[in-house]
mmCIF file of N, CA and C in Angstrom:
data_model
loop_
_atom_site.group_PDB
_atom_site.id
_atom_site.type_symbol
_atom_site.label_atom_id
_atom_site.label_comp_id
_atom_site.label_asym_id
_atom_site.label_seq_id
_atom_site.Cartn_x
_atom_site.Cartn_y
_atom_site.Cartn_z
ATOM 1 N N MET A 1 -0.886 6.526 9.223
ATOM 2 C CA MET A 1 0.000 7.664 9.208
ATOM 3 C C MET A 1 0.485 7.889 7.777
ATOM 4 N N LYS A 2 0.531 9.150 7.376
ATOM 5 C CA LYS A 2 0.979 9.513 6.033
ATOM 6 C C LYS A 2 2.478 9.795 6.057
ATOM 7 N N ILE A 3 3.194 9.184 5.126
ATOM 8 C CA ILE A 3 4.644 9.359 5.005
ATOM 9 C C ILE A 3 4.937 9.852 3.598
ATOM 10 N N LYS A 4 5.800 10.847 3.500
ATOM 11 C CA LYS A 4 6.236 11.347 2.197
ATOM 12 C C LYS A 4 7.738 11.147 2.091
ATOM 13 N N ALA A 5 8.186 10.782 0.889
ATOM 14 C CA ALA A 5 9.616 10.598 0.668
ATOM 15 C C ALA A 5 9.975 11.049 -0.735
ATOM 16 N N LYS A 6 11.181 11.531 -0.864
ATOM 17 C CA LYS A 6 11.752 11.900 -2.163
ATOM 18 C C LYS A 6 12.678 10.759 -2.558
ATOM 19 N N LEU A 7 12.483 10.198 -3.737
ATOM 20 C CA LEU A 7 13.325 9.121 -4.254
ATOM 21 C C LEU A 7 14.232 9.721 -5.321
ATOM 22 N N HIS A 8 15.386 10.183 -4.898
ATOM 23 C CA HIS A 8 16.320 10.854 -5.799
ATOM 24 C C HIS A 8 16.922 9.878 -6.808
ATOM 25 N N ASP A 9 16.926 10.279 -8.078
ATOM 26 C CA ASP A 9 17.576 9.548 -9.166
ATOM 27 C C ASP A 9 16.858 8.284 -9.622
ATOM 28 N N LEU A 10 15.528 8.281 -9.597
ATOM 29 C CA LEU A 10 14.798 7.174 -10.226
ATOM 30 C C LEU A 10 15.122 7.194 -11.709
ATOM 31 N N CYS A 11 15.367 6.037 -12.305
ATOM 32 C CA CYS A 11 15.792 6.048 -13.712
ATOM 33 C C CYS A 11 14.647 5.911 -14.709
ATOM 34 N N CYS A 12 13.515 5.299 -14.288
ATOM 35 C CA CYS A 12 12.435 5.145 -15.261
ATOM 36 C C CYS A 12 11.087 4.929 -14.578
ATOM 37 N N ALA A 13 10.033 5.141 -15.341
ATOM 38 C CA ALA A 13 8.675 4.972 -14.817
ATOM 39 C C ALA A 13 8.390 3.516 -14.486
ATOM 40 N N ASN A 14 8.978 2.593 -15.230
ATOM 41 C CA ASN A 14 8.781 1.176 -14.970
ATOM 42 C C ASN A 14 9.314 0.795 -13.589
ATOM 43 N N CYS A 15 10.478 1.307 -13.235
ATOM 44 C CA CYS A 15 11.053 1.024 -11.912
ATOM 45 C C CYS A 15 10.176 1.628 -10.809
ATOM 46 N N ALA A 16 9.662 2.816 -11.042
ATOM 47 C CA ALA A 16 8.768 3.449 -10.067
ATOM 48 C C ALA A 16 7.529 2.581 -9.863
ATOM 49 N N ALA A 17 6.989 2.032 -10.941
ATOM 50 C CA ALA A 17 5.811 1.169 -10.849
ATOM 51 C C ALA A 17 6.122 -0.120 -10.087
ATOM 52 N N LYS A 18 7.308 -0.690 -10.329
ATOM 53 C CA LYS A 18 7.717 -1.907 -9.612
ATOM 54 C C LYS A 18 7.866 -1.638 -8.116
ATOM 55 N N ILE A 19 8.466 -0.509 -7.778
ATOM 56 C CA ILE A 19 8.639 -0.127 -6.372
ATOM 57 C C ILE A 19 7.271 0.029 -5.718
ATOM 58 N N GLU A 20 6.373 0.734 -6.381
ATOM 59 C CA GLU A 20 5.025 0.948 -5.855
ATOM 60 C C GLU A 20 4.310 -0.387 -5.629
ATOM 61 N N GLU A 21 4.400 -1.281 -6.601
ATOM 62 C CA GLU A 21 3.735 -2.588 -6.507
ATOM 63 C C GLU A 21 4.246 -3.408 -5.322
ATOM 64 N N LYS A 22 5.558 -3.449 -5.135
ATOM 65 C CA LYS A 22 6.154 -4.239 -4.044
ATOM 66 C C LYS A 22 5.837 -3.631 -2.675
ATOM 67 N N ILE A 23 5.903 -2.310 -2.557
ATOM 68 C CA ILE A 23 5.621 -1.652 -1.279
ATOM 69 C C ILE A 23 4.150 -1.829 -0.906
ATOM 70 N N ALA A 24 3.265 -1.802 -1.887
ATOM 71 C CA ALA A 24 1.830 -1.959 -1.629
ATOM 72 C C ALA A 24 1.508 -3.298 -0.973
ATOM 73 N N LYS A 25 2.354 -4.296 -1.183
ATOM 74 C CA LYS A 25 2.121 -5.634 -0.641
ATOM 75 C C LYS A 25 2.630 -5.808 0.792
ATOM 76 N N LEU A 26 3.354 -4.821 1.315
ATOM 77 C CA LEU A 26 3.898 -4.933 2.669
ATOM 78 C C LEU A 26 2.796 -4.905 3.720
ATOM 79 N N ASP A 27 2.984 -5.701 4.768
ATOM 80 C CA ASP A 27 2.046 -5.735 5.883
ATOM 81 C C ASP A 27 2.042 -4.364 6.571
ATOM 82 N N GLY A 28 0.874 -3.791 6.740
ATOM 83 C CA GLY A 28 0.750 -2.493 7.404
ATOM 84 C C GLY A 28 0.624 -1.323 6.448
ATOM 85 N N VAL A 29 0.858 -1.555 5.164
ATOM 86 C CA VAL A 29 0.739 -0.484 4.172
ATOM 87 C C VAL A 29 -0.706 -0.438 3.683
ATOM 88 N N GLU A 30 -1.327 0.715 3.843
ATOM 89 C CA GLU A 30 -2.713 0.894 3.412
ATOM 90 C C GLU A 30 -2.794 1.339 1.954
ATOM 91 N N SER A 31 -1.896 2.245 1.551
ATOM 92 C CA SER A 31 -1.829 2.705 0.169
ATOM 93 C C SER A 31 -0.458 3.327 -0.091
ATOM 94 N N VAL A 32 -0.057 3.306 -1.349
ATOM 95 C CA VAL A 32 1.218 3.911 -1.738
ATOM 96 C C VAL A 32 1.119 4.406 -3.171
ATOM 97 N N THR A 33 1.753 5.533 -3.425
ATOM 98 C CA THR A 33 1.855 6.086 -4.773
ATOM 99 C C THR A 33 3.290 6.527 -4.985
ATOM 100 N N VAL A 34 3.895 6.074 -6.087
ATOM 101 C CA VAL A 34 5.236 6.508 -6.451
ATOM 102 C C VAL A 34 5.119 7.216 -7.793
ATOM 103 N N ASN A 35 5.544 8.479 -7.843
ATOM 104 C CA ASN A 35 5.472 9.272 -9.058
ATOM 105 C C ASN A 35 6.882 9.454 -9.618
ATOM 106 N N PHE A 36 7.108 8.909 -10.807
ATOM 107 C CA PHE A 36 8.429 8.979 -11.432
ATOM 108 C C PHE A 36 8.833 10.418 -11.759
ATOM 109 N N LEU A 37 7.924 11.201 -12.292
ATOM 110 C CA LEU A 37 8.266 12.567 -12.722
ATOM 111 C C LEU A 37 8.678 13.466 -11.561
ATOM 112 N N THR A 38 7.977 13.351 -10.440
ATOM 113 C CA THR A 38 8.297 14.197 -9.293
ATOM 114 C C THR A 38 9.266 13.519 -8.329
ATOM 115 N N GLU A 39 9.531 12.234 -8.552
ATOM 116 C CA GLU A 39 10.392 11.417 -7.690
ATOM 117 C C GLU A 39 9.868 11.369 -6.254
ATOM 118 N N LYS A 40 8.541 11.392 -6.105
ATOM 119 C CA LYS A 40 7.949 11.385 -4.764
ATOM 120 C C LYS A 40 7.165 10.107 -4.518
ATOM 121 N N MET A 41 7.204 9.672 -3.258
ATOM 122 C CA MET A 41 6.411 8.551 -2.804
ATOM 123 C C MET A 41 5.531 9.044 -1.660
ATOM 124 N N ILE A 42 4.250 8.721 -1.730
ATOM 125 C CA ILE A 42 3.320 9.044 -0.651
ATOM 126 C C ILE A 42 2.738 7.721 -0.176
ATOM 127 N N LEU A 43 2.837 7.501 1.118
ATOM 128 C CA LEU A 43 2.485 6.213 1.703
ATOM 129 C C LEU A 43 1.578 6.416 2.905
ATOM 130 N N ASN A 44 0.528 5.644 2.991
ATOM 131 C CA ASN A 44 -0.314 5.603 4.188
ATOM 132 C C ASN A 44 -0.087 4.246 4.821
ATOM 133 N N ALA A 45 0.321 4.254 6.099
ATOM 134 C CA ALA A 45 0.687 3.005 6.747
ATOM 135 C C ALA A 45 0.314 2.998 8.221
ATOM 136 N N ASP A 46 0.268 1.796 8.769
ATOM 137 C CA ASP A 46 0.019 1.588 10.193
ATOM 138 C C ASP A 46 1.195 2.151 10.983
ATOM 139 N N GLU A 47 0.927 3.095 11.867
ATOM 140 C CA GLU A 47 1.987 3.769 12.621
ATOM 141 C C GLU A 47 2.775 2.804 13.505
ATOM 142 N N THR A 48 2.131 1.742 13.989
ATOM 143 C CA THR A 48 2.815 0.795 14.883
ATOM 144 C C THR A 48 3.855 -0.045 14.159
ATOM 145 N N LYS A 49 3.780 -0.100 12.836
ATOM 146 C CA LYS A 49 4.729 -0.902 12.045
ATOM 147 C C LYS A 49 5.673 -0.034 11.230
ATOM 148 N N LEU A 50 5.739 1.228 11.550
ATOM 149 C CA LEU A 50 6.472 2.196 10.750
ATOM 150 C C LEU A 50 7.951 1.859 10.578
ATOM 151 N N SER A 51 8.653 1.502 11.630
ATOM 152 C CA SER A 51 10.083 1.210 11.506
ATOM 153 C C SER A 51 10.319 -0.022 10.634
ATOM 154 N N GLU A 52 9.474 -1.043 10.776
ATOM 155 C CA GLU A 52 9.592 -2.241 9.937
ATOM 156 C C GLU A 52 9.341 -1.897 8.472
ATOM 157 N N ILE A 53 8.332 -1.083 8.236
ATOM 158 C CA ILE A 53 7.978 -0.704 6.867
ATOM 159 C C ILE A 53 9.115 0.078 6.222
ATOM 160 N N LYS A 54 9.709 1.015 6.961
ATOM 161 C CA LYS A 54 10.819 1.807 6.401
ATOM 162 C C LYS A 54 12.007 0.908 6.046
ATOM 163 N N GLU A 55 12.305 -0.083 6.885
ATOM 164 C CA GLU A 55 13.388 -1.018 6.580
ATOM 165 C C GLU A 55 13.103 -1.782 5.297
ATOM 166 N N GLN A 56 11.865 -2.243 5.146
ATOM 167 C CA GLN A 56 11.488 -2.987 3.950
ATOM 168 C C GLN A 56 11.509 -2.099 2.705
ATOM 169 N N ILE A 57 11.092 -0.848 2.864
ATOM 170 C CA ILE A 57 11.134 0.092 1.733
ATOM 171 C C ILE A 57 12.565 0.248 1.237
ATOM 172 N N GLU A 58 13.499 0.417 2.166
ATOM 173 C CA GLU A 58 14.919 0.551 1.791
ATOM 174 C C GLU A 58 15.372 -0.655 0.971
ATOM 175 N N LYS A 59 15.039 -1.851 1.427
ATOM 176 C CA LYS A 59 15.443 -3.077 0.726
ATOM 177 C C LYS A 59 14.827 -3.154 -0.665
ATOM 178 N N ILE A 60 13.540 -2.862 -0.754
ATOM 179 C CA ILE A 60 12.843 -2.935 -2.048
ATOM 180 C C ILE A 60 13.421 -1.926 -3.031
ATOM 181 N N VAL A 61 13.539 -0.689 -2.602
ATOM 182 C CA VAL A 61 14.023 0.364 -3.503
ATOM 183 C C VAL A 61 15.436 0.052 -3.976
ATOM 184 N N HIS A 62 16.319 -0.333 -3.069
ATOM 185 C CA HIS A 62 17.709 -0.569 -3.460
ATOM 186 C C HIS A 62 17.900 -1.846 -4.256
ATOM 187 N N LYS A 63 16.978 -2.786 -4.164
ATOM 188 C CA LYS A 63 17.049 -3.980 -5.009
ATOM 189 C C LYS A 63 16.684 -3.616 -6.451
ATOM 190 N N ILE A 64 15.685 -2.762 -6.608
ATOM 191 C CA ILE A 64 15.231 -2.361 -7.944
ATOM 192 C C ILE A 64 16.103 -1.242 -8.516
ATOM 193 N N GLU A 65 16.448 -0.267 -7.686
ATOM 194 C CA GLU A 65 17.215 0.919 -8.089
ATOM 195 C C GLU A 65 18.347 1.145 -7.086
ATOM 196 N N PRO A 66 19.482 0.484 -7.243
ATOM 197 C CA PRO A 66 20.556 0.567 -6.246
ATOM 198 C C PRO A 66 21.086 1.975 -5.958
ATOM 199 N N ASP A 67 21.006 2.880 -6.919
ATOM 200 C CA ASP A 67 21.574 4.215 -6.741
ATOM 201 C C ASP A 67 20.596 5.258 -6.210
ATOM 202 N N VAL A 68 19.375 4.873 -5.938
ATOM 203 C CA VAL A 68 18.369 5.827 -5.462
ATOM 204 C C VAL A 68 18.610 6.146 -3.979
ATOM 205 N N GLU A 69 18.524 7.418 -3.674
ATOM 206 C CA GLU A 69 18.594 7.869 -2.279
ATOM 207 C C GLU A 69 17.183 8.201 -1.820
ATOM 208 N N ILE A 70 16.827 7.716 -0.625
ATOM 209 C CA ILE A 70 15.513 7.964 -0.072
ATOM 210 C C ILE A 70 15.637 9.048 1.000
ATOM 211 N N GLU A 71 14.854 10.100 0.816
ATOM 212 C CA GLU A 71 14.833 11.197 1.786
ATOM 213 C C GLU A 71 13.398 11.360 2.283
ATOM 214 N N TYR A 72 13.175 11.022 3.551
ATOM 215 C CA TYR A 72 11.827 11.174 4.116
ATOM 216 C C TYR A 72 11.593 12.651 4.417
ATOM 217 N N ILE A 73 10.452 13.161 3.930
ATOM 218 C CA ILE A 73 10.140 14.588 4.083
ATOM 219 C C ILE A 73 8.849 14.785 4.851
#
């Protein structure tokens, strides 16, 4: 399943790369791209693990970028 999210207030490209790297390692994630300039994340993931993946995404993003708001679109 394809998931799109807006990551409001990313501070740098390095943080976006760290977020992308950590999310890519999650069980059930097939692919992920985080674009710093557009503040968008596109994720392909196993639909049966979607709620678990979203919880982990929240933890990863807020550990790296505490002030980022995630808006699933």
